[in-house]
Short mmCIF file of C-alpha atoms in Angstrom, two decimals:
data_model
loop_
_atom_site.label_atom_id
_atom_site.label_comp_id
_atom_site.label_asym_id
_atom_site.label_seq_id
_atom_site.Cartn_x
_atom_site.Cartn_y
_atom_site.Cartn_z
CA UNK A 952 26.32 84.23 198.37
CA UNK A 953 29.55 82.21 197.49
CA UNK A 954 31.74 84.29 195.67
CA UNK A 955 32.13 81.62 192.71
CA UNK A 956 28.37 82.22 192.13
CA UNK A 957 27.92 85.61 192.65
CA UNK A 958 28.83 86.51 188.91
CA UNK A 959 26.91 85.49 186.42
CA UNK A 960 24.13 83.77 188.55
CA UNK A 961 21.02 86.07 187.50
CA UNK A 962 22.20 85.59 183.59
CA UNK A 963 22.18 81.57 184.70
CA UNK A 964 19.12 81.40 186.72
CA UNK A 965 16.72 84.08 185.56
CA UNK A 966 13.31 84.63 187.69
CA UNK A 967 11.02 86.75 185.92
CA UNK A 968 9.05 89.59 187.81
CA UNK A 969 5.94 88.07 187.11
CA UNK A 970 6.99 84.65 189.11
CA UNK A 971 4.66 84.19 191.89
CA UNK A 972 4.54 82.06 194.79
CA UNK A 973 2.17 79.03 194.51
CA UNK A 974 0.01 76.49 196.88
CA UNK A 975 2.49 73.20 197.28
CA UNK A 976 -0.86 71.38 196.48
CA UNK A 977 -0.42 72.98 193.04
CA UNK A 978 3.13 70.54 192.66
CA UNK A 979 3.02 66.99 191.60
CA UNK A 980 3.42 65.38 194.85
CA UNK A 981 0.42 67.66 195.68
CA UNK A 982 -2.30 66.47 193.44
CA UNK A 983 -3.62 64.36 195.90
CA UNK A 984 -4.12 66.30 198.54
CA UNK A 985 -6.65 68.61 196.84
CA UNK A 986 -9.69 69.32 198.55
CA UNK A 987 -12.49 67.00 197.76
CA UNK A 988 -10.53 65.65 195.30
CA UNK A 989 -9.75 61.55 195.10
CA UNK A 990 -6.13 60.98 195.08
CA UNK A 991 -3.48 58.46 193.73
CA UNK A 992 -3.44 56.86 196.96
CA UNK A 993 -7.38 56.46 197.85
CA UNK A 994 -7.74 52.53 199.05
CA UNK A 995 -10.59 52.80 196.55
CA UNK A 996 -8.70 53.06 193.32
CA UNK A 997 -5.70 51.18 194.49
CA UNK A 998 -7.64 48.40 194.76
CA UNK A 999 -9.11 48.76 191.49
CA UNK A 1000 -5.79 48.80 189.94
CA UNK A 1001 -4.07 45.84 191.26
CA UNK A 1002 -7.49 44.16 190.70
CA UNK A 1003 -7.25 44.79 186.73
CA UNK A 1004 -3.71 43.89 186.76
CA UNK A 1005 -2.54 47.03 185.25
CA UNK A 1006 1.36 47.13 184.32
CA UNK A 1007 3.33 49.16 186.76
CA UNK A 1008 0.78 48.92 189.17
CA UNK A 1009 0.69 45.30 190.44
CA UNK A 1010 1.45 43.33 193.91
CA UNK A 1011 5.42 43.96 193.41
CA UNK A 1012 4.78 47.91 192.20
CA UNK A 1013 2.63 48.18 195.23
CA UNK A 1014 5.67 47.14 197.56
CA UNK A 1015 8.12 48.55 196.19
CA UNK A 1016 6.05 52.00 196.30
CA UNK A 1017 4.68 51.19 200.15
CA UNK A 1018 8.50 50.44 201.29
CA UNK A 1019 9.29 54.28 199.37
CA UNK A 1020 7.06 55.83 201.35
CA UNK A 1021 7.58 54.02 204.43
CA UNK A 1022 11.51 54.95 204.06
CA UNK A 1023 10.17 58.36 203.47
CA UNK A 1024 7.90 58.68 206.68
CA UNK A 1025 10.25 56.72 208.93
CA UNK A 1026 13.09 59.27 208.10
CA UNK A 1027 10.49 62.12 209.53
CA UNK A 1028 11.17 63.87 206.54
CA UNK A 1029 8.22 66.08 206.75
CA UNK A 1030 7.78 65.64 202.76
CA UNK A 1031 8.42 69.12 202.27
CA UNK A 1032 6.73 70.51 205.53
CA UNK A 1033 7.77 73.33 207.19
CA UNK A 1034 9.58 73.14 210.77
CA UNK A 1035 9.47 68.96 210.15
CA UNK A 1036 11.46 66.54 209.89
CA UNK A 1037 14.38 66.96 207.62
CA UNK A 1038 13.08 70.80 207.09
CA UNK A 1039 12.90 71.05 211.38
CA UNK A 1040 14.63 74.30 212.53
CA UNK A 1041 15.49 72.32 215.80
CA UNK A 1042 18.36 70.17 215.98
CA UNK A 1043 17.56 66.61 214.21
CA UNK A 1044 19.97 64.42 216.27
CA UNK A 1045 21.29 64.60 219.93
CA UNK A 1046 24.27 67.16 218.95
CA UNK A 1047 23.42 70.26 220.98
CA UNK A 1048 26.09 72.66 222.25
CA UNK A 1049 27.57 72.52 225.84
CA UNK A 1050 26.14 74.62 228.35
CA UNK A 1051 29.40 77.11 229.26
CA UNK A 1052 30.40 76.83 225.73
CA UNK A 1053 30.32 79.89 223.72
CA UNK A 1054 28.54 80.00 220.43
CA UNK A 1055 30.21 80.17 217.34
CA UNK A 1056 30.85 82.98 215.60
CA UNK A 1057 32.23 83.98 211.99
CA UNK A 1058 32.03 85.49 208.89
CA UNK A 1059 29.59 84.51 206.58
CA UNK A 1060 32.40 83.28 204.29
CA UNK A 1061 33.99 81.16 206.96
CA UNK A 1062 30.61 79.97 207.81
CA UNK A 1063 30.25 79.16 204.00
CA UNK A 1064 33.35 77.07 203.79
CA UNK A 1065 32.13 74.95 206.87
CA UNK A 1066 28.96 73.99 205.26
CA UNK A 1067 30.52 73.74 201.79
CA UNK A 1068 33.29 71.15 203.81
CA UNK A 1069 30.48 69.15 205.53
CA UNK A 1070 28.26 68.68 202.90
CA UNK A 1071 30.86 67.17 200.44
CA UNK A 1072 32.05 65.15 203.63
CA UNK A 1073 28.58 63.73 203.95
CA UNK A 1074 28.34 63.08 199.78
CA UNK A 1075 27.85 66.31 198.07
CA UNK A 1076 29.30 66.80 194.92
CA UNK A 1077 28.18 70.65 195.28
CA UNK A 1078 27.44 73.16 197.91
CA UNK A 1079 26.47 76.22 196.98
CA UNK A 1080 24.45 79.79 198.25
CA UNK A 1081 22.48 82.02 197.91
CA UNK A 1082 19.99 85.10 199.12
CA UNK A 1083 16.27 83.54 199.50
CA UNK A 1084 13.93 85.11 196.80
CA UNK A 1085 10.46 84.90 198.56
CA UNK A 1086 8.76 83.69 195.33
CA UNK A 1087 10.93 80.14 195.64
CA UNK A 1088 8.75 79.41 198.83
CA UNK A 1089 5.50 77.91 198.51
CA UNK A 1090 2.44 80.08 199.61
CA UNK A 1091 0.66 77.47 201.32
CA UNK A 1092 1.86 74.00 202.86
CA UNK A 1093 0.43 70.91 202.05
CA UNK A 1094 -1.54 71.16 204.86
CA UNK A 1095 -3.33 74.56 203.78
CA UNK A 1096 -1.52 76.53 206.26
CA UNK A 1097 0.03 79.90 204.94
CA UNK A 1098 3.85 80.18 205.00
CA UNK A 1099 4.29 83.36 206.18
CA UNK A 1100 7.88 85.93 206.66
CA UNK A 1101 8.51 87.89 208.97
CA UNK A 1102 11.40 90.19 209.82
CA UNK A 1103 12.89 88.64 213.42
CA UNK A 1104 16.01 89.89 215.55
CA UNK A 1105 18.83 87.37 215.27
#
């Protein structure tokens, strides 16, 4: 954890005990893909809405959302997905490390400070880290699949 965090950051950001993981179809964005359940985007209803002229849901509404979520699929994003898109454990681009060339190594604070240096270089205004608590990870994907841990050798 960065060492500016590392104090204070339970009293800051408390997690009770009783937090529990939960199914990302349980979130928001996840509403519609309930089983058996009609969602915001079913052609059905869409229809129905631009038909009866609805504000915020009109001919321009309807673009502006379709161009969101083409931006959003186009990007590969995965939407949240694990091992896709922006969430992909492979390399995203064609940066890959030169065959003869040793892999880096460093302390986790040097490693830190890298991250910390290339995220504000791409247009973060913070960086920061910290140990993963289990119960910040969804249970299921939106696809139904289980997200599971396991303990691997680095």
């Amino acid at each position: 954890m960065c060492p500016d965090l590392a104090e204070g950051f339970e009293e800051i950001y408390t997690v009770r005990d009783d937090y529990e993981r939960f199914h990302q179809r349980n979130t928001a964005f996840g509403r519609a893909m309930r089983a058996g359940k009609r969602g915001y985007g079913d052609p059905e209803a869409k229809l129905k809405r631009l038909k009866d002229n609805i504000p915020g849901y009109g001919i321009v509404d309807s673009a502006f959302s379709g161009a969101a979520l083409t931006a959003a699929q186009a990007s590969h994003s995965g939407r949240g997905n694990q091992d896709s898109g922006f969430y992909s454990w492979s390399p995203l681009g064609v940066t890959h490390k030169p065959e003869g060339v040793p892999r880096w190594e460093g302390s986790p604070e040097e490693a830190g400070r890298i991250v910390a240096k290339a995220g504000k270089f791409y247009g973060a205004v913070g960086v920061g880290f910290t140990e993963l608590d289990k119960r910040w990870v969804y249970s299921h994907n939106s696809d139904g699949r289980p997200i599971v841990f396991e303990d691997v050798d680095e």
